[in-house]
CSV table of C-alpha atoms and ligand atoms in Angstrom, one decimal:
chain,number,residue,atom,x,y,z
A,30,MET,CA,-36.8,15.0,-1.3
A,31,ARG,CA,-35.6,13.6,2.0
A,32,LEU,CA,-33.2,15.8,3.8
A,33,PRO,CA,-30.0,14.1,5.1
A,34,ASN,CA,-30.1,13.1,8.7
A,35,LYS,CA,-28.6,15.5,11.1
A,36,LYS,CA,-25.0,14.6,11.8
A,37,GLN,CA,-24.0,14.5,15.5
A,38,VAL,CA,-21.2,13.1,17.6
A,39,ASN,CA,-22.5,9.9,19.2
A,40,LYS,CA,-23.1,10.4,22.9
A,41,LEU,CA,-21.1,7.3,23.7
A,42,THR,CA,-18.0,9.0,22.3
A,43,PRO,CA,-15.8,10.1,25.2
A,44,GLU,CA,-15.2,13.9,25.3
A,45,VAL,CA,-11.5,13.4,25.5
A,46,LEU,CA,-11.6,12.2,21.9
A,47,TYR,CA,-13.3,15.2,20.3
A,48,CYS,CA,-13.1,18.2,22.7
A,49,PRO,CA,-9.3,18.8,22.5
A,50,ILE,CA,-9.4,18.3,18.7
A,51,ILE,CA,-12.3,20.8,18.1
A,52,GLU,CA,-10.6,23.3,20.4
A,53,TYR,CA,-7.3,22.9,18.6
A,54,LEU,CA,-8.9,23.4,15.2
A,55,LEU,CA,-11.0,26.4,16.4
A,56,GLY,CA,-7.7,28.0,17.4
A,57,PHE,CA,-7.0,28.5,13.6
A,58,MET,CA,-10.1,30.6,13.1
A,59,ASN,CA,-9.3,33.8,11.2
A,60,ASP,CA,-5.6,33.1,11.1
A,61,TYR,CA,-3.8,35.2,8.5
A,62,TYR,CA,-1.0,33.6,6.3
A,63,ASN,CA,1.1,36.1,4.4
A,64,GLU,CA,4.7,34.8,4.6
A,65,PHE,CA,6.4,35.4,1.2
A,66,LYS,CA,7.6,32.6,-1.0
A,67,GLU,CA,9.1,32.6,-4.5
A,68,CYS,CA,6.8,32.1,-7.5
A,69,PRO,CA,6.2,28.4,-7.8
A,70,HIS,CA,5.7,28.7,-11.5
A,71,CYS,CA,8.9,30.4,-12.5
A,72,LYS,CA,10.9,30.6,-9.2
A,73,SER,CA,11.1,34.4,-9.5
A,74,THR,CA,11.2,36.5,-6.4
A,75,ASP,CA,10.1,39.7,-8.2
A,76,CYS,CA,6.6,39.5,-6.9
A,77,LYS,CA,4.2,41.8,-5.1
A,78,LYS,CA,1.2,41.5,-2.8
A,79,HIS,CA,-2.1,41.1,-4.8
A,80,ASN,CA,-5.2,40.4,-2.7
A,81,THR,CA,-6.2,38.4,0.3
A,82,ILE,CA,-8.7,35.5,0.1
A,83,GLU,CA,-10.7,33.6,2.7
A,84,LYS,CA,-10.1,29.8,2.6
A,85,LEU,CA,-12.0,27.0,4.3
A,86,PHE,CA,-9.6,25.3,6.8
A,87,CYS,CA,-12.1,22.6,7.8
A,88,LYS,CA,-15.6,22.0,9.3
A,89,VAL,CA,-16.1,21.0,12.9
A,90,ILE,CA,-19.3,19.8,14.5
A,91,VAL,CA,-20.2,21.7,17.6
A,92,ASN,CA,-23.5,20.9,19.5
A,93,GLY,CA,-24.8,19.2,16.3
A,94,LYS,CA,-24.1,22.1,14.1
A,95,PHE,CA,-21.4,22.5,11.4
A,96,VAL,CA,-19.0,25.4,12.0
A,97,ASP,CA,-16.7,26.5,9.2
A,98,ILE,CA,-13.2,27.3,10.3
A,99,THR,CA,-11.9,29.9,7.9
A,100,VAL,CA,-8.5,31.5,7.5
A,101,TYR,CA,-7.1,34.3,5.3
A,102,VAL,CA,-4.3,33.7,2.8
A,103,GLN,CA,-2.3,36.5,1.0
A,104,VAL,CA,-2.2,36.1,-2.8
A,105,TYR,CA,1.0,37.2,-4.5
A,106,TYR,CA,1.4,38.4,-8.1
A,107,CYS,CA,4.6,37.5,-10.1
A,108,ASN,CA,5.9,40.4,-12.1
A,109,LYS,CA,7.9,38.0,-14.3
A,110,CYS,CA,5.4,35.4,-15.4
A,111,LYS,CA,2.2,37.4,-14.5
A,112,LYS,CA,0.7,34.5,-12.5
A,113,THR,CA,-0.7,34.6,-9.0
A,114,TYR,CA,0.0,32.2,-6.2
A,115,PHE,CA,-0.6,31.8,-2.4
A,116,ALA,CA,1.7,32.8,0.4
A,117,LYS,CA,3.2,30.0,2.6
A,118,SER,CA,0.2,28.3,4.1
A,119,PRO,CA,-1.0,24.9,5.3
A,120,PHE,CA,-2.8,23.9,2.1
A,121,TYR,CA,-2.0,21.6,-0.8
A,122,GLU,CA,-2.4,23.0,-4.3
A,123,GLY,CA,-5.9,22.3,-5.7
A,124,ILE,CA,-7.3,20.9,-2.5
A,125,MET,CA,-10.0,22.7,-0.4
A,126,TYR,CA,-9.4,21.5,3.1
A,127,CYS,CA,-6.2,22.3,5.1
A,128,GLN,CA,-3.1,20.0,5.0
A,129,PRO,CA,-3.6,18.5,8.6
A,130,ILE,CA,-7.1,17.2,7.6
A,131,VAL,CA,-5.8,15.9,4.2
A,132,ASP,CA,-2.9,14.1,6.0
A,133,LEU,CA,-5.3,12.6,8.5
A,134,CYS,CA,-7.5,11.3,5.7
A,135,LEU,CA,-4.5,9.6,4.1
A,136,TYR,CA,-3.3,8.3,7.5
A,137,PHE,CA,-6.8,6.7,8.1
A,138,SER,CA,-7.0,5.4,4.5
A,139,ALA,CA,-4.1,3.0,5.3
A,140,LYS,CA,-6.2,1.3,8.0
A,141,ASN,CA,-9.9,1.8,7.0
A,142,PRO,CA,-12.0,1.6,3.9
A,143,TYR,CA,-13.2,5.0,2.7
A,144,ASN,CA,-16.7,4.7,4.1
A,145,ARG,CA,-15.5,4.0,7.6
A,146,ILE,CA,-13.3,7.1,7.7
A,147,GLU,CA,-16.2,9.5,7.6
A,148,ASN,CA,-17.3,8.0,11.0
A,149,ARG,CA,-13.8,8.1,12.4
A,150,PHE,CA,-13.8,11.9,11.7
A,151,LEU,CA,-17.2,12.3,13.2
A,152,GLU,CA,-15.9,10.7,16.4
A,153,MET,CA,-13.4,13.6,16.5
A,154,GLY,CA,-15.9,16.2,15.8
A,155,ILE,CA,-14.8,16.9,12.2
A,156,GLN,CA,-17.1,16.9,9.2
A,157,ILE,CA,-15.9,15.2,6.1
A,158,ASP,CA,-17.7,12.9,3.6
A,159,ARG,CA,-16.6,9.6,2.2
A,160,ASP,CA,-16.2,10.9,-1.4
A,161,THR,CA,-13.9,13.7,-0.2
A,162,VAL,CA,-11.7,11.2,1.6
A,163,ARG,CA,-11.6,9.0,-1.5
A,164,ASN,CA,-10.7,11.9,-3.7
A,165,TYR,CA,-7.8,12.9,-1.5
A,166,ALA,CA,-6.5,9.3,-1.6
A,167,ILE,CA,-6.8,9.3,-5.4
A,168,LYS,CA,-5.0,12.6,-5.5
A,169,PHE,CA,-2.2,11.1,-3.4
A,170,GLU,CA,-2.1,8.1,-5.9
A,171,SER,CA,-1.6,10.5,-8.8
A,172,LYS,CA,1.1,12.5,-7.0
A,173,ILE,CA,2.9,9.3,-6.0
A,174,LYS,CA,2.8,8.2,-9.7
A,175,GLU,CA,4.5,11.5,-10.6
A,176,TYR,CA,7.1,10.9,-7.9
A,177,ALA,CA,7.9,7.2,-8.2
A,178,SER,CA,6.1,5.4,-11.1
A,179,ILE,CA,7.8,2.6,-12.9
A,180,LYS,CA,7.1,3.1,-16.6
A,181,CYS,CA,6.9,0.6,-19.4
A,182,PHE,CA,6.6,2.0,-22.9
A,183,ASP,CA,5.8,5.4,-21.4
A,184,LYS,CA,2.9,4.0,-19.4
A,185,ASP,CA,2.8,4.1,-15.6
A,186,VAL,CA,2.7,0.4,-14.6
A,187,GLY,CA,4.0,0.1,-11.1
A,188,ILE,CA,5.1,2.2,-8.1
A,189,ASN,CA,8.7,2.2,-6.7
A,190,LEU,CA,8.2,2.2,-3.0
A,191,LEU,CA,11.9,2.4,-2.3
A,192,LYS,CA,11.9,5.7,-4.2
A,193,VAL,CA,8.9,6.9,-2.1
A,194,MET,CA,10.6,6.0,1.2
A,195,PHE,CA,14.3,6.3,0.6
A,196,ASP,CA,14.7,8.3,-2.7
A,197,VAL,CA,16.7,5.4,-4.3
A,198,ASN,CA,15.9,3.6,-7.5
A,199,ASN,CA,16.8,0.1,-6.4
A,200,VAL,CA,18.5,-2.0,-3.8
A,201,GLN,CA,21.9,-1.4,-5.3
A,202,GLU,CA,21.5,2.3,-4.3
A,203,LEU,CA,19.9,1.5,-0.9
A,204,ARG,CA,22.8,-0.9,-0.1
A,205,LYS,CA,25.3,1.9,-0.6
A,206,LYS,CA,23.4,3.8,2.2
A,207,TYR,CA,22.9,0.8,4.4
A,208,PRO,CA,25.6,-1.8,3.5
A,209,HIS,CA,25.1,-4.0,6.6
A,210,GLU,CA,21.5,-4.9,6.1
A,211,LYS,CA,20.2,-8.1,4.5
A,212,TYR,CA,18.2,-7.8,1.4
A,213,ASP,CA,16.2,-11.0,0.9
A,214,GLY,CA,13.5,-10.3,-1.6
A,215,VAL,CA,10.1,-11.9,-2.1
A,216,ALA,CA,7.7,-11.3,-5.0
A,217,ASP,CA,4.1,-12.5,-5.1
A,218,GLU,CA,0.8,-11.7,-6.7
A,219,THR,CA,-2.9,-12.1,-5.8
A,220,TYR,CA,-6.2,-11.3,-7.4
A,221,PRO,CA,-8.7,-9.4,-5.2
A,222,ALA,CA,-12.1,-9.6,-6.8
A,223,ILE,CA,-13.6,-6.5,-8.5
A,224,LYS,CA,-16.7,-5.2,-6.8
A,225,GLY,CA,-19.7,-7.2,-7.9
A,226,ALA,CA,-17.6,-9.8,-9.5
A,227,LYS,CA,-18.2,-12.5,-6.9
A,228,LYS,CA,-22.0,-12.3,-7.3
A,229,LYS,CA,-21.7,-12.4,-11.1
A,230,PHE,CA,-19.2,-15.3,-10.8
A,231,LYS,CA,-21.7,-17.3,-8.8
A,232,GLU,CA,-24.6,-16.6,-11.2
A,233,GLU,CA,-22.5,-17.5,-14.2
A,234,ASN,CA,-21.4,-20.8,-12.7
A,235,ARG,CA,-25.0,-21.6,-11.8
A,236,ILE,CA,-25.9,-21.2,-15.4
A,237,LYS,CA,-22.9,-23.2,-16.6
A,238,LYS,CA,-23.7,-26.0,-14.2
A,239,MET,CA,-27.3,-26.2,-15.6
A,240,LYS,CA,-25.8,-26.3,-19.1
A,241,LYS,CA,-23.2,-28.8,-17.9
A,242,GLU,CA,-20.4,-26.6,-19.0
A,243,LYS,CA,-17.0,-26.2,-17.3
A,244,PRO,CA,-17.3,-23.7,-14.4
A,245,LEU,CA,-15.1,-20.6,-14.1
A,246,ASN,CA,-12.3,-20.9,-11.6
A,247,TYR,CA,-12.2,-17.4,-10.2
A,248,PRO,CA,-14.3,-14.2,-10.2
A,249,THR,CA,-12.7,-11.3,-12.3
A,250,GLY,CA,-10.2,-9.6,-10.1
A,251,PHE,CA,-7.4,-7.0,-10.1
A,252,THR,CA,-3.9,-8.3,-10.4
A,253,LEU,CA,-2.1,-7.0,-7.3
A,254,ALA,CA,1.6,-7.8,-7.2
A,255,VAL,CA,4.2,-6.7,-4.7
A,256,GLY,CA,7.9,-6.9,-4.1
A,257,TYR,CA,9.0,-7.2,-0.4
A,258,PHE,CA,12.1,-7.5,1.8
A,259,ALA,CA,11.3,-10.1,4.4
A,260,MET,CA,14.0,-9.3,7.0
A,261,LEU,CA,13.6,-5.6,6.7
A,262,LYS,CA,9.8,-5.9,6.6
A,263,LEU,CA,9.8,-3.5,3.8
A,264,TYR,CA,7.7,-3.2,0.6
A,265,ALA,CA,9.8,-2.4,-2.4
A,266,SER,CA,7.4,-2.3,-5.3
A,267,LEU,CA,3.7,-2.6,-6.2
A,268,LEU,CA,1.5,-2.9,-9.2
A,269,ILE,CA,-2.2,-3.1,-9.7
A,270,ASN,CA,-3.8,-3.9,-13.1
A,271,LYS,CA,-6.8,-5.5,-14.6
A,272,MET,CA,-4.7,-7.7,-16.8
A,273,PRO,CA,-3.3,-11.1,-15.7
A,274,PHE,CA,0.3,-11.2,-14.4
A,275,ASN,CA,2.8,-11.5,-17.2
A,276,LEU,CA,6.5,-11.1,-18.1
A,277,MET,CA,6.2,-7.3,-18.5
A,278,PHE,CA,4.7,-6.9,-15.1
A,279,SER,CA,7.3,-9.0,-13.4
A,280,SER,CA,10.1,-7.0,-14.9
A,281,VAL,CA,8.4,-3.8,-13.6
A,282,LEU,CA,7.9,-5.3,-10.2
A,283,LEU,CA,11.5,-6.6,-9.9
A,284,LEU,CA,13.2,-3.4,-11.1
A,285,PRO,CA,13.5,-1.8,-7.7
A,286,MET,CA,14.8,-5.1,-6.3
A,287,LEU,CA,17.8,-5.1,-8.6
A,288,GLY,CA,20.8,-6.0,-6.5
A,289,ALA,CA,19.0,-8.0,-3.8
A,290,ASP,CA,20.8,-10.9,-2.2
A,291,PHE,CA,18.1,-13.2,-3.7
A,292,ILE,CA,14.5,-13.1,-4.7
A,293,THR,CA,12.0,-15.8,-3.8
A,294,THR,CA,9.0,-16.2,-6.1
A,295,ASP,CA,6.1,-18.6,-6.4
A,296,GLY,CA,7.6,-20.0,-9.7
A,297,HIS,CA,5.0,-18.3,-12.0
A,298,LEU,CA,6.5,-18.4,-15.5
A,299,ALA,CA,6.6,-14.6,-15.6
A,300,TYR,CA,9.4,-14.8,-13.0
A,301,ASN,CA,11.7,-16.6,-15.3
A,302,ILE,CA,13.6,-13.3,-15.8
A,303,THR,CA,14.3,-12.9,-12.1
A,304,ASN,CA,18.0,-13.9,-12.5
A,305,LYS,CA,18.5,-10.6,-14.3
A,306,PHE,CA,17.8,-8.8,-11.1
A,307,ALA,CA,19.1,-11.1,-8.4
A,308,ARG,CA,19.6,-14.8,-7.6
A,309,HIS,CA,16.2,-16.5,-8.0
A,310,LEU,CA,14.8,-18.9,-5.4
A,311,ARG,CA,11.5,-20.8,-5.7
A,312,CYS,CA,9.0,-20.7,-2.9
A,313,LEU,CA,9.2,-24.1,-1.0
A,314,PHE,CA,5.4,-24.3,-0.5
A,315,HIS,CA,4.7,-23.6,-4.2
A,316,ARG,CA,7.3,-26.1,-5.2
A,317,LEU,CA,5.8,-28.8,-2.9
A,318,LYS,CA,2.4,-28.0,-4.3
A,319,ASN,CA,3.7,-28.4,-7.9
A,320,LEU,CA,5.6,-31.6,-7.1
A,321,SER,CA,2.7,-33.2,-5.4
A,322,LYS,CA,0.6,-32.7,-8.5
A,323,LYS,CA,3.0,-35.1,-10.3
A,324,ASP,CA,3.9,-37.3,-7.3
A,325,LYS,CA,3.0,-40.9,-8.2
A,326,ILE,CA,2.8,-42.1,-4.6
A,327,LEU,CA,0.5,-39.3,-3.6
A,328,ILE,CA,-1.8,-39.8,-6.6
A,329,LYS,CA,-2.0,-43.5,-5.7
A,330,MET,CA,-2.8,-42.7,-2.0
A,331,LYS,CA,-5.6,-40.4,-3.1
A,332,LYS,CA,-6.9,-43.0,-5.5
A,333,GLU,CA,-7.0,-45.6,-2.7
A,334,LYS,CA,-8.9,-43.0,-0.6
A,335,GLN,CA,-6.3,-43.4,2.2
A,336,PRO,CA,-7.1,-41.5,5.5
A,337,ILE,CA,-6.3,-37.8,5.4
A,338,ASP,CA,-3.8,-38.2,8.2
A,339,ASN,CA,-1.7,-40.6,6.2
A,340,ILE,CA,-1.7,-38.2,3.3
A,341,LYS,CA,-0.8,-35.3,5.6
A,342,GLU,CA,2.1,-37.3,7.1
A,343,TYR,CA,3.4,-38.2,3.7
A,344,LEU,CA,3.3,-34.6,2.6
A,345,SER,CA,5.0,-33.3,5.8
A,346,ASN,CA,7.8,-35.8,5.4
A,347,LYS,CA,8.2,-34.8,1.8
A,348,TYR,CA,8.3,-31.2,2.9
A,349,LYS,CA,10.9,-32.0,5.5
A,350,ASP,CA,13.2,-33.6,3.0
A,351,LEU,CA,12.8,-30.7,0.6
A,352,PHE,CA,13.4,-28.3,3.4
A,353,GLU,CA,16.6,-30.0,4.6
A,354,ASN,CA,18.0,-30.2,1.1
A,355,LYS,CA,17.2,-26.6,0.5
A,356,ILE,CA,18.9,-25.5,3.8
A,357,LYS,CA,22.1,-27.5,2.8
A,358,GLU,CA,22.1,-25.7,-0.5
A,359,LEU,CA,21.5,-22.3,1.1
A,360,LYS,CA,24.3,-22.8,3.6
A,361,LYS,CA,26.7,-23.0,0.7
A,362,LYS,CA,25.3,-20.0,-1.1
A,363,PHE,CA,24.4,-17.6,1.7
A,364,PRO,CA,26.4,-18.4,4.9
A,365,GLU,CA,25.7,-14.9,6.2
A,366,TYR,CA,22.0,-15.8,6.4
A,367,PHE,CA,22.5,-18.4,9.2
A,368,ASN,CA,22.4,-17.6,12.9
A,369,SER,CA,24.6,-19.3,15.5
A,370,GLU,CA,21.9,-22.0,16.0
A,371,GLY,CA,22.1,-22.8,12.4
A,372,SER,CA,18.7,-21.5,11.4
A,373,PHE,CA,18.2,-19.7,8.1
A,374,LEU,CA,17.1,-16.1,8.6
A,375,GLY,CA,15.8,-15.1,5.2
A,376,ALA,CA,12.6,-15.8,3.3
A,377,ILE,CA,12.4,-19.2,1.6
A,378,THR,CA,8.6,-19.0,1.0
A,379,SER,CA,6.4,-16.2,-0.2
A,380,ASN,CA,4.7,-16.5,3.2
A,381,SER,CA,6.2,-13.2,4.5
A,382,ILE,CA,3.9,-11.3,2.2
A,383,GLU,CA,1.0,-13.6,2.7
A,384,GLY,CA,1.3,-13.7,6.5
A,385,GLY,CA,-1.4,-16.4,6.5
A,386,ASN,CA,-3.7,-14.8,4.0
A,387,TRP,CA,-2.2,-11.8,2.4
A,388,ARG,CA,-2.1,-8.9,4.9
A,389,ILE,CA,-2.8,-6.4,2.2
A,390,LYS,CA,-6.0,-8.2,1.1
A,391,PHE,CA,-7.1,-8.3,4.8
A,392,GLU,CA,-6.5,-4.6,5.2
A,393,LEU,CA,-8.4,-3.7,2.0
A,394,ARG,CA,-11.4,-5.3,3.7
A,395,THR,CA,-13.9,-4.6,0.9
A,396,ALA,CA,-14.1,-5.0,-2.9
A,397,TYR,CA,-13.3,-2.0,-5.2
A,398,SER,CA,-14.5,-1.2,-8.7
A,399,VAL,CA,-12.1,1.6,-9.7
A,400,LYS,CA,-8.4,0.9,-10.2
A,401,GLU,CA,-7.3,4.2,-8.7
A,402,SER,CA,-9.3,3.7,-5.5
A,403,ILE,CA,-7.8,0.3,-4.8
A,404,THR,CA,-4.3,1.4,-5.8
A,405,ALA,CA,-4.4,4.4,-3.5
A,406,ARG,CA,-5.4,2.3,-0.6
A,407,THR,CA,-2.9,-0.4,-1.4
A,408,ILE,CA,0.0,2.1,-1.5
A,409,LEU,CA,-1.0,3.5,1.8
A,410,ILE,CA,-1.3,0.0,3.3
A,411,CYS,CA,2.2,-0.9,2.1
A,412,LEU,CA,3.7,2.2,3.5
A,413,ASN,CA,1.9,1.7,6.8
A,414,ASP,CA,3.1,-1.9,6.9
A,415,SER,CA,6.7,-0.9,6.3
A,416,ILE,CA,6.9,2.2,8.6
A,417,PHE,CA,5.9,0.9,12.0
A,418,THR,CA,6.8,1.2,15.7
A,419,TYR,CA,4.6,-1.6,17.1
A,420,ARG,CA,4.1,-5.1,16.0
A,421,LYS,CA,3.0,-8.5,17.4
A,422,GLY,CA,1.9,-6.9,20.7
A,423,ARG,CA,5.1,-5.0,21.5
A,424,PRO,CA,7.0,-1.8,20.6
A,425,ILE,CA,9.5,-2.4,17.8
A,426,GLU,CA,10.9,0.1,15.3
A,427,SER,CA,11.1,-1.0,11.7
A,428,PHE,CA,14.0,-0.3,9.3
A,429,ALA,CA,11.8,2.1,7.3
A,430,HIS,CA,10.7,4.0,10.5
A,431,LYS,CA,14.3,4.5,11.4
A,432,HIS,CA,15.6,5.6,8.0
A,433,SER,CA,12.8,6.6,5.6
A,434,ASN,CA,12.2,10.3,4.9
A,435,PHE,CA,8.6,9.7,3.7
A,436,THR,CA,5.9,12.2,4.7
A,437,PHE,CA,2.6,12.8,3.1
A,438,GLU,CA,3.8,16.4,2.4
A,439,LYS,CA,6.8,15.1,0.5
A,440,ILE,CA,4.5,13.4,-2.0
A,441,MET,CA,1.6,15.9,-2.0
A,442,LYS,CA,3.9,18.9,-2.7
A,443,THR,CA,5.6,17.1,-5.6
B,13,ZN,ZN1,6.4,33.5,-11.8
């Protein structure tokens, strides 16, 4: 058997990155937590001291060696329900490492695939492996489901991110708290490929080509759908599933957006129920795409193999007309969405989610095979993308950063 390679902090890593962190963590060594709290099982205060146990706070790497930082925690015994529990201490229930390390894992999971986080920790002199990070993210996912899942026939289908960040069920309730904000909703879906699916897809299409069969259009993917508020830069809802997007999913996705000023969608048939939740607008890009499929002039231009610039010009004029008509219509319906220069401020395309090429997909970076792993990362990405203090190269505080009460602890201690 080959022994694992010795883990050590890279000598290129500046000391300022790991020395203060290791020193900070070593400061917890042998700490004793005994502050009383009521029984978490039955809320009784009729409890007595039981025994003290040693717990692993975290592992640090000092001069190429792992050092266990351990602390002591008082165990209490409840006279009423006869169960034992820990005194107040910086640990989440059922998780080995301390809360600051778990929170850091979750924080990093919003910005890095799981395998990269192990190395981020190594740079800081902390030992943790990829599977542990992934397990913590999945634990977070199951806790968030307990806290804010949107159910359909008793099954957890989606996540209500407004509940996670603001403890409200929908925009109607959020609007009561913040009546002067603009709630322009956007809903869209994408299909990130399942791990290994792209390779399989290519192979299958090669065989189909040889047999002269019709090729498959896409590799198998997860259905990832989100609801978003473009002006507030805020994610409202999320669902990830292995089934194609359908009417049931859209009703789950739109539920937290109930009471929005309007909701822009790509016009997928499943969004036909949008009017139940708010006024429904169709994404202009998607509309143009659909119109151009039937556009006789365009079809003729393509048939005649006209230069691409002519086609582009035709399309951009077409879009201009569509856009101008749309703006006229919107001015009547939503005058409060126009600034003094006469520009519309809200979202008229689903581009705010896509941001070029779907920011979430970009942040995911790699393909996933397990639904829980991709869901956990996507939730964290959405939260991180909503709660920010810096964007487009300058400091800027988001609506959710100002007003949300979200913390990892709020969810993990559910
Ligand atoms: Zn009890």
